[in-house]
mmCIF file of C-alpha atoms and ligand atoms in Angstrom:
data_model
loop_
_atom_site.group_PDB
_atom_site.id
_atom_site.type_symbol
_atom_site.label_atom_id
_atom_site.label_comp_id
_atom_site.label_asym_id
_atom_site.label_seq_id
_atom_site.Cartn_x
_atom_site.Cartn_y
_atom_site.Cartn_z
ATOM 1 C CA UNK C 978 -17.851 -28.050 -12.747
ATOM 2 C CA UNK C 979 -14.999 -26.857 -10.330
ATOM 3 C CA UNK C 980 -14.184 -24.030 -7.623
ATOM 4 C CA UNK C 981 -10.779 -22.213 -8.967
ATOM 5 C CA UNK C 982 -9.178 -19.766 -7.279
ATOM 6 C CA UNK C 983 -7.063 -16.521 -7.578
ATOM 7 C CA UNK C 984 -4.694 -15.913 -5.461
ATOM 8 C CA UNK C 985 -3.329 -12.419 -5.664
ATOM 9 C CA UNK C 986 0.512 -11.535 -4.695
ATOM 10 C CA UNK C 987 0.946 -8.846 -7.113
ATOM 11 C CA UNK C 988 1.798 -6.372 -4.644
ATOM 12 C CA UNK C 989 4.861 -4.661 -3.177
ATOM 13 C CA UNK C 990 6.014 -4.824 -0.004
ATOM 14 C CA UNK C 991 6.349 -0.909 0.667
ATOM 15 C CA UNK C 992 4.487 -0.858 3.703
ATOM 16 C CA UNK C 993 6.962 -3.672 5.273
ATOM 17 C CA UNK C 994 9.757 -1.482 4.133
ATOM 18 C CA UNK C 995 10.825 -4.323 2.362
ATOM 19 C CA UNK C 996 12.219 -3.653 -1.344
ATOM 20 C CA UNK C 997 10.529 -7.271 -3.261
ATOM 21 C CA UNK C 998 7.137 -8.451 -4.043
ATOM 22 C CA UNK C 999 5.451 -8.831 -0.135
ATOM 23 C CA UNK C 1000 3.931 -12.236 -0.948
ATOM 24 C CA UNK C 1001 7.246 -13.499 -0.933
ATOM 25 C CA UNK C 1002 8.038 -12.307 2.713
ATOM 26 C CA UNK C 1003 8.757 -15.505 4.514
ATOM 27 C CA UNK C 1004 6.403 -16.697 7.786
ATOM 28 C CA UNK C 1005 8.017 -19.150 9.797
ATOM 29 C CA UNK C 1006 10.821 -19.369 6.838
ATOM 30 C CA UNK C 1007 7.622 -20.033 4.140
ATOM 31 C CA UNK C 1008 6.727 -17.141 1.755
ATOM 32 C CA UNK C 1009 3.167 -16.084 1.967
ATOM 33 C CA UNK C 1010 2.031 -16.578 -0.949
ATOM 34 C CA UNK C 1011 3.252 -20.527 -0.476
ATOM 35 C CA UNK C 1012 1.268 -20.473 2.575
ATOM 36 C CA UNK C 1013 -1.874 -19.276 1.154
ATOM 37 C CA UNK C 1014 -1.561 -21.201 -1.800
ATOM 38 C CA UNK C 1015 -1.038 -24.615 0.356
ATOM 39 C CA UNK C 1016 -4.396 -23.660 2.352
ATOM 40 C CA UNK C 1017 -6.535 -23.181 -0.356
ATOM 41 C CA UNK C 1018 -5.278 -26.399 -1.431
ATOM 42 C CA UNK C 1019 -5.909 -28.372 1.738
ATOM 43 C CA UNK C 1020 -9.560 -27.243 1.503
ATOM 44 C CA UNK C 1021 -10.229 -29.996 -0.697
ATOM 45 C CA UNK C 1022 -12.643 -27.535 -2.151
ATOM 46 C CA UNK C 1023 -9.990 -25.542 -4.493
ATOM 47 C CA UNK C 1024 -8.580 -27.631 -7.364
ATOM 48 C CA UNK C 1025 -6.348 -25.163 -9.467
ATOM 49 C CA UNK C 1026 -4.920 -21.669 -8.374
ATOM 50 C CA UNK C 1027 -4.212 -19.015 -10.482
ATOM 51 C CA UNK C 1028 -1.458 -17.108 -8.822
ATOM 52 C CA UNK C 1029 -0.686 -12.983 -10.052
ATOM 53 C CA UNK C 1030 2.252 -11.552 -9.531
ATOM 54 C CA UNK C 1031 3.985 -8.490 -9.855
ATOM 55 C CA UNK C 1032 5.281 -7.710 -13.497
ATOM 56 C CA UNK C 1033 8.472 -8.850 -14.695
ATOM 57 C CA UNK C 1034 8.852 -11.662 -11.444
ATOM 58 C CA UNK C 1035 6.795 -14.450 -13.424
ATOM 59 C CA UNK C 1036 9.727 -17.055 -13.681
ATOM 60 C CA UNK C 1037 10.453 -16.646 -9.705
ATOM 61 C CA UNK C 1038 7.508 -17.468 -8.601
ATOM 62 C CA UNK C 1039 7.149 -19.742 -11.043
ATOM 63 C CA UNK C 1040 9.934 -21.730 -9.528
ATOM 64 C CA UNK C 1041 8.054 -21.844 -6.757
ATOM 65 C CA UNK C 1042 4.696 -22.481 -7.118
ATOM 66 C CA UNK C 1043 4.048 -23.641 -10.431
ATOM 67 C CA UNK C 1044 3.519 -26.423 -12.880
ATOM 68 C CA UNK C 1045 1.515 -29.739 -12.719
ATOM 69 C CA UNK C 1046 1.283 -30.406 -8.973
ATOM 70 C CA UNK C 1047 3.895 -29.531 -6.433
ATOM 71 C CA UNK C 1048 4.674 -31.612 -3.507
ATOM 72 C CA UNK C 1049 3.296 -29.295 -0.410
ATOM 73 C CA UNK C 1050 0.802 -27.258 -2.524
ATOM 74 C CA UNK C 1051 -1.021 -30.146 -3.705
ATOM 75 C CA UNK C 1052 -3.289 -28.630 -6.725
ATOM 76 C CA UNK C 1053 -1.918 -27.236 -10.002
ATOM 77 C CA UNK C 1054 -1.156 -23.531 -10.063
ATOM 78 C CA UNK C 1055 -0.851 -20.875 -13.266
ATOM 79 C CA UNK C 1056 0.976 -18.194 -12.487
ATOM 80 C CA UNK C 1057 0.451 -14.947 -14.040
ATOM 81 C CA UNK C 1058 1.158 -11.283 -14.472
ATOM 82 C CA UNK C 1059 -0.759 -9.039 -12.533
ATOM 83 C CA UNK C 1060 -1.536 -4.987 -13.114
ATOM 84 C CA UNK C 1061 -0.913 -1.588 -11.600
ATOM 85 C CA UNK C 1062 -4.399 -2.302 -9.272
ATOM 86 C CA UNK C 1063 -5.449 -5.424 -7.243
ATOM 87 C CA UNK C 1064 -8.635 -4.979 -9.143
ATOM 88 C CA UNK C 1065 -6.557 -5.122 -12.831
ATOM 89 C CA UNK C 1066 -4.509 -8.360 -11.460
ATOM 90 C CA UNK C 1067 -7.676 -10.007 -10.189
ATOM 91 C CA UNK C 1068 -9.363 -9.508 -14.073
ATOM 92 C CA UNK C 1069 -5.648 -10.767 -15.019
ATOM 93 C CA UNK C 1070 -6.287 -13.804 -13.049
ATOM 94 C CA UNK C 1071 -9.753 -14.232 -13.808
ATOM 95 C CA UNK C 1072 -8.660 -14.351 -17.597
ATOM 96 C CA UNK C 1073 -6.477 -17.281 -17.170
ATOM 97 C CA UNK C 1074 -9.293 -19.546 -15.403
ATOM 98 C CA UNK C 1075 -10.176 -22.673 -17.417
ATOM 99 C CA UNK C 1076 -13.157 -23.271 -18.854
ATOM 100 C CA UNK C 1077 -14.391 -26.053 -16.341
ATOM 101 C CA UNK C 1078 -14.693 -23.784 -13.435
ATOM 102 C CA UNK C 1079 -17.933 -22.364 -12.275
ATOM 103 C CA UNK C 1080 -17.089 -20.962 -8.571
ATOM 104 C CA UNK C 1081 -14.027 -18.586 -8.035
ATOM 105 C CA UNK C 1082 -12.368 -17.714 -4.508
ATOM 106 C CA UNK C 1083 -10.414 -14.438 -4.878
ATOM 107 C CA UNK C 1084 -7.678 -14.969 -2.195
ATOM 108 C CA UNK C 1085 -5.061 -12.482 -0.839
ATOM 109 C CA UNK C 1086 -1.316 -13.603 -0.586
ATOM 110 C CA UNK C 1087 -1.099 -11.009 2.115
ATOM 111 C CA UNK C 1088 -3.981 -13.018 3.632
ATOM 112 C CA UNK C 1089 -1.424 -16.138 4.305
ATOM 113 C CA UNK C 1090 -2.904 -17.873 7.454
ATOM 114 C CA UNK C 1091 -6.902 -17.896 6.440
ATOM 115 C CA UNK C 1092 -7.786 -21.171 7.011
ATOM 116 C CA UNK C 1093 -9.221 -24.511 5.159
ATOM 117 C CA UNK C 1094 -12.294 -24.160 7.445
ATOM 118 C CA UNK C 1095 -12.465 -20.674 6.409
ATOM 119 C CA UNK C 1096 -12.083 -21.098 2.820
ATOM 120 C CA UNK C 1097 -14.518 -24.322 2.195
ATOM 121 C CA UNK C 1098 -17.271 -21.650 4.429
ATOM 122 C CA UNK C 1099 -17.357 -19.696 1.757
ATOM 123 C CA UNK C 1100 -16.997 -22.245 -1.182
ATOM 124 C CA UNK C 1101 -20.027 -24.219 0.610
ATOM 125 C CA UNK C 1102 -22.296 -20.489 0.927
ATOM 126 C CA UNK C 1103 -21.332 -20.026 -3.248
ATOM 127 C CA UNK C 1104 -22.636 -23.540 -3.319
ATOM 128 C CA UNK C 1105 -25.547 -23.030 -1.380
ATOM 129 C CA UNK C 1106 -26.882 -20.072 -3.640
ATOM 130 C CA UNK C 1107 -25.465 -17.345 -2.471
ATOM 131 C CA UNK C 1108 -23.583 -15.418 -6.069
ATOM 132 C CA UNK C 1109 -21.651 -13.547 -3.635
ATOM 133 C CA UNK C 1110 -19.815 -14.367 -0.149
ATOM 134 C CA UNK C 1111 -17.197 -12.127 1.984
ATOM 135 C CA UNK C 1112 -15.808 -13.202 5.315
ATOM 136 C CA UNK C 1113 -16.512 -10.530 7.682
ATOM 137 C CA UNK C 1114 -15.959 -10.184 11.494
ATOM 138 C CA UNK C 1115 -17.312 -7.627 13.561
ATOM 139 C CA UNK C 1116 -15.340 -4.065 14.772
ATOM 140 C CA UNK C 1117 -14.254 -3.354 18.240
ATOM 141 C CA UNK C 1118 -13.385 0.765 17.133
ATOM 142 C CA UNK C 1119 -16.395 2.740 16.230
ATOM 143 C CA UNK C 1120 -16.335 3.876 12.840
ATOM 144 C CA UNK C 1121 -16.718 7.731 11.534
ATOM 145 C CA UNK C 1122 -16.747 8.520 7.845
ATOM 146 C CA UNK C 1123 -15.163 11.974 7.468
ATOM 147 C CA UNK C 1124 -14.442 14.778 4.655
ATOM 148 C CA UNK C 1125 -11.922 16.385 3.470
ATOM 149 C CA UNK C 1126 -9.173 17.131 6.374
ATOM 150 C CA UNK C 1127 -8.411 20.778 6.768
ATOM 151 C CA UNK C 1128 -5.342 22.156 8.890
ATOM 152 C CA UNK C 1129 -4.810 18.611 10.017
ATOM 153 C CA UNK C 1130 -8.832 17.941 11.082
ATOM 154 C CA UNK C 1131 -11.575 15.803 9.253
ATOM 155 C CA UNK C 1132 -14.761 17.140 10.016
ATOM 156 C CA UNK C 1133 -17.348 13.821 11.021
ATOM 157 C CA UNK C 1134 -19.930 13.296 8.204
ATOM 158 C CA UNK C 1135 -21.491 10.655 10.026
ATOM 159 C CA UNK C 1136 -20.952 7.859 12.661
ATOM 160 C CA UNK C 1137 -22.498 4.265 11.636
ATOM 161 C CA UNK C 1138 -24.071 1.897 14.479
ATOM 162 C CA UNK C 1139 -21.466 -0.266 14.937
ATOM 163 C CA UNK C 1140 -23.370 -3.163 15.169
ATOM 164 C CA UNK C 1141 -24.224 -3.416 11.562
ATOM 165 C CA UNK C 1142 -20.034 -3.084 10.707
ATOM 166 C CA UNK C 1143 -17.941 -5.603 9.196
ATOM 167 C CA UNK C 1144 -14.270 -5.482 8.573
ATOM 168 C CA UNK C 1145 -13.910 -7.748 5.242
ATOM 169 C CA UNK C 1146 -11.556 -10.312 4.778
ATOM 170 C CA UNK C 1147 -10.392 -12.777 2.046
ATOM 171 C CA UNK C 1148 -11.424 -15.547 0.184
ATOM 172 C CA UNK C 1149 -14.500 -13.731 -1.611
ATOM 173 C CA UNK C 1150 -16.786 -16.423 -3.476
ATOM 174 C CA UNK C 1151 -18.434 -16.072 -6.197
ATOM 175 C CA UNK C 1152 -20.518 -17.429 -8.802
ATOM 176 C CA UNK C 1153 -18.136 -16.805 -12.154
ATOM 177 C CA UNK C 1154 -20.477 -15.695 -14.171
ATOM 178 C CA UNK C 1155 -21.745 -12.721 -12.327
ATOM 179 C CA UNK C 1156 -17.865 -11.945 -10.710
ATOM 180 C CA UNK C 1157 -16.560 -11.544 -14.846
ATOM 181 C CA UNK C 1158 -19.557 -9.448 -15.288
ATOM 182 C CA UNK C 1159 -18.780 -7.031 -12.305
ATOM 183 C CA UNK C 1160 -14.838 -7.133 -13.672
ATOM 184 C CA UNK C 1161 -16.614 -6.343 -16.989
ATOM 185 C CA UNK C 1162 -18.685 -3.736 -16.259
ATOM 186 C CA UNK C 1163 -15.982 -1.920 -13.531
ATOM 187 C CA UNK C 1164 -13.288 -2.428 -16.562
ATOM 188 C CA UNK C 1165 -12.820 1.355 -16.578
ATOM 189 C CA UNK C 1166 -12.182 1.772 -12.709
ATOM 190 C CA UNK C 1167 -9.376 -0.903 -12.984
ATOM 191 C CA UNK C 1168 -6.219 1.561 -14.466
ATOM 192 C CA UNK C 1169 -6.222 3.974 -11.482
ATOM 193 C CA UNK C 1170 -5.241 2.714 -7.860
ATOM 194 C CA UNK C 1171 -7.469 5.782 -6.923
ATOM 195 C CA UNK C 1172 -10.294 4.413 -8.671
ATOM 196 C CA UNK C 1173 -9.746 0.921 -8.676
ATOM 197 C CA UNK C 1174 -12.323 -1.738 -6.409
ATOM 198 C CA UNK C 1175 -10.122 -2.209 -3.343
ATOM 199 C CA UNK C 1176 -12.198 -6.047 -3.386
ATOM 200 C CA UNK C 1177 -14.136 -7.363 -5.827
ATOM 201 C CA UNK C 1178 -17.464 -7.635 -3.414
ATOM 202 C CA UNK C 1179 -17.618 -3.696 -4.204
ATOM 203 C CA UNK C 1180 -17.864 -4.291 -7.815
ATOM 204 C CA UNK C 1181 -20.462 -6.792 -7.716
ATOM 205 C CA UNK C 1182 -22.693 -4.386 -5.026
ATOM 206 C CA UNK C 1183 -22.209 -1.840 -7.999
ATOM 207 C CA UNK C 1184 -24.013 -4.099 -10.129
ATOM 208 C CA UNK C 1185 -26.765 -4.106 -7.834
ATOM 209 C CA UNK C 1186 -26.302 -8.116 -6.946
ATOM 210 C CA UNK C 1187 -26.400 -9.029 -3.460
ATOM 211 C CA UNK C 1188 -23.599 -9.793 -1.480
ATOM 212 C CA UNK C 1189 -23.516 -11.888 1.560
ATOM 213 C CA UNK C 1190 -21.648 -11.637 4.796
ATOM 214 C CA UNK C 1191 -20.378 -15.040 6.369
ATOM 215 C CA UNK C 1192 -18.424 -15.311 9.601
ATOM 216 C CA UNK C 1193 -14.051 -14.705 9.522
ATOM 217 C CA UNK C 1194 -11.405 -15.125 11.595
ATOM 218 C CA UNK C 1195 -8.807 -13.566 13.582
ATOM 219 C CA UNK C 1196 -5.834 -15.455 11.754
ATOM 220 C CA UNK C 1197 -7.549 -14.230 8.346
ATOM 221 C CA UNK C 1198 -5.901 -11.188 9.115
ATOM 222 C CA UNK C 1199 -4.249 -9.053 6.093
ATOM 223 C CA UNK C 1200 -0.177 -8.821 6.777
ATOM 224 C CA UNK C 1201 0.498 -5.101 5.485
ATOM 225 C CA UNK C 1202 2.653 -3.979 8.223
ATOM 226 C CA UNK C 1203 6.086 -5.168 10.647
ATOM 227 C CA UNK C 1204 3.812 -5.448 13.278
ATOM 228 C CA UNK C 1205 1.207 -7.576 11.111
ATOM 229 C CA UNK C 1206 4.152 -10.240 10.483
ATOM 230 C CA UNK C 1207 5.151 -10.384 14.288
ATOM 231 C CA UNK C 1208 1.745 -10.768 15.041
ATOM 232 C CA UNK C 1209 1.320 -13.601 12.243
ATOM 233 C CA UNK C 1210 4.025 -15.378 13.278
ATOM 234 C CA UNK C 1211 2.689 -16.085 16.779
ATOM 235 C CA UNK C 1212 -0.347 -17.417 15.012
ATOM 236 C CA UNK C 1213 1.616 -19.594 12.641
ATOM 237 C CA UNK C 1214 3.049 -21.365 15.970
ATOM 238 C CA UNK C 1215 2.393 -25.013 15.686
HETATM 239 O O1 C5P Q 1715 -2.128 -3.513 -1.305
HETATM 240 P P1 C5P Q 1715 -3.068 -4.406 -0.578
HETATM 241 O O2 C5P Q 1715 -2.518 -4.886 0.741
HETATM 242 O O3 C5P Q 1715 -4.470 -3.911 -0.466
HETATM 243 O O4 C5P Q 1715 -3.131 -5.724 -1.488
HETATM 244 C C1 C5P Q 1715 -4.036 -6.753 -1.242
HETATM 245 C C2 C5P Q 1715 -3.647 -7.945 -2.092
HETATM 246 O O5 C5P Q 1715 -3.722 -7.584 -3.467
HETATM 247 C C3 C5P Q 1715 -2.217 -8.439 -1.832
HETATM 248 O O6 C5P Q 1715 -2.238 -9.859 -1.755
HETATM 249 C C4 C5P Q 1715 -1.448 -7.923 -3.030
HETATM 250 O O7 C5P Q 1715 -0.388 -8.778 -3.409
HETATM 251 C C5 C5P Q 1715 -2.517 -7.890 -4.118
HETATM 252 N N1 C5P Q 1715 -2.253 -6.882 -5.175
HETATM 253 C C6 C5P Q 1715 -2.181 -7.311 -6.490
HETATM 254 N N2 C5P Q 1715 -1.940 -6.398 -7.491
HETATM 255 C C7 C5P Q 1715 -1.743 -5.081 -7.192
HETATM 256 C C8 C5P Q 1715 -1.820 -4.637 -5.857
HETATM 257 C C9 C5P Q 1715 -2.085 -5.564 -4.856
HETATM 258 O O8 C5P Q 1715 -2.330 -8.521 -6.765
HETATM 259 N N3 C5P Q 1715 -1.485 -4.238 -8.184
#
């Protein structure tokens, strides 16, 4: 039996103003995805990556990341199409695992710099018996949920004890079996970015399984914005 992972870089890079996929936005003159994909790979935990990527850019990344085993990656990667939602690319992904593999890491690209530490946490809580691990790390803001805005104001609906808050990062382990059943049953969520899981932790809590919390990391930061890269490229400083 093996750990697998998906590694998801199927989405655009809007928010960085930048007109390509963003998982091909270089840090420290690497793309992200190759930076995420070497990490998972120098876990020694991960031994294939399945890799989704934005319709129609297949052969580029391709070129970059896959076949057998590439020098500086270090475990075979598949690379595949992803789908209008990160939820429909992760099923995408999950689709193209082989039949060996019994523990899956769902990985963002965006997510370059999470470490091999990081990563083999989780893989090792899967192990342990835990069906269903997120890296979380605790919020320095505290957090309102709100309705509706009218006129330009939200009106509070509640305010949670910040204590018991967790701001959810990437790689998510899980047990296969019970992560294709939560694709499975959330199938119908998956066309519609407004409906879609926005990680695939929320589709197995809708199953009513357990999910479990282990500490993340600062440099397990996602890279959405200009300001994200800057920031990740003092991290990536040797
Ligand atoms: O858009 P967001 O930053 O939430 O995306 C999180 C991750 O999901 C990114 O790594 C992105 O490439 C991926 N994604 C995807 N397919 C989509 C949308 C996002 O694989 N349709």
């Amino acid at each position: 039996m093996a750990t697998a992972a998906v590694l998801t870089a199927a989405g655009s890079g809007t928010r960085l103003g930048l007109p390509g996929p963003k998982a091909l936005v270089e840090l420290a003159g690497v793309p992200l995805v190759v930076h995420a994909a070497r990490r998972l790979a120098a876990s020694g935990v991960v031994l294939s990556v399945v890799v989704t990527v934005p319709p129609g850019r297949a052969s580029g990344f391709r070129a970059l990341l896959g076949g057998p085993v590439r020098p500086g990656i270090g475990v075979p990667v598949t690379v595949v199409e992803g789908g209008g939602s990160r939820q429909a690319s992760v099923a995408a992904g999950l689709a193209a695992l082989g039949d060996d593999v019994d523990v899956v890491l769902v990985h963002d690209a965006a997510r370059a710099l999470a470490s091999p530490a990081l990563i083999r946490a989780v893989e090792a809580a899967v192990r342990a018996g835990h069906r269903a691990v997120v890296p979380g790390l605790p919020v320095a803001d505290t957090i309102k949920q709100v309705g509706a805005a009218v006129d330009g104001a939200a009106p509070v609906v509640a305010t949670v004890p910040r204590a018991t808050m967790r701001a959810v990062q990437t790689p998510q382990g899980f047990d296969r079996a019970l992560l294709d059943a939560a694709h499975a049953a959330g199938a119908d969520r998956a066309a519609d970015e407004a409906t879609a899981a926005t990680d695939d932790a929320g589709l197995v809590e809708a199953l009513g399984e357990q999910v479990w919390v282990v500490d993340g990391e600062e440099s397990a930061m996602k890279i959405t914005t200009t300001r994200d890269l800057a920031v990740a490229e003092l991290l990536a400083r040797p």
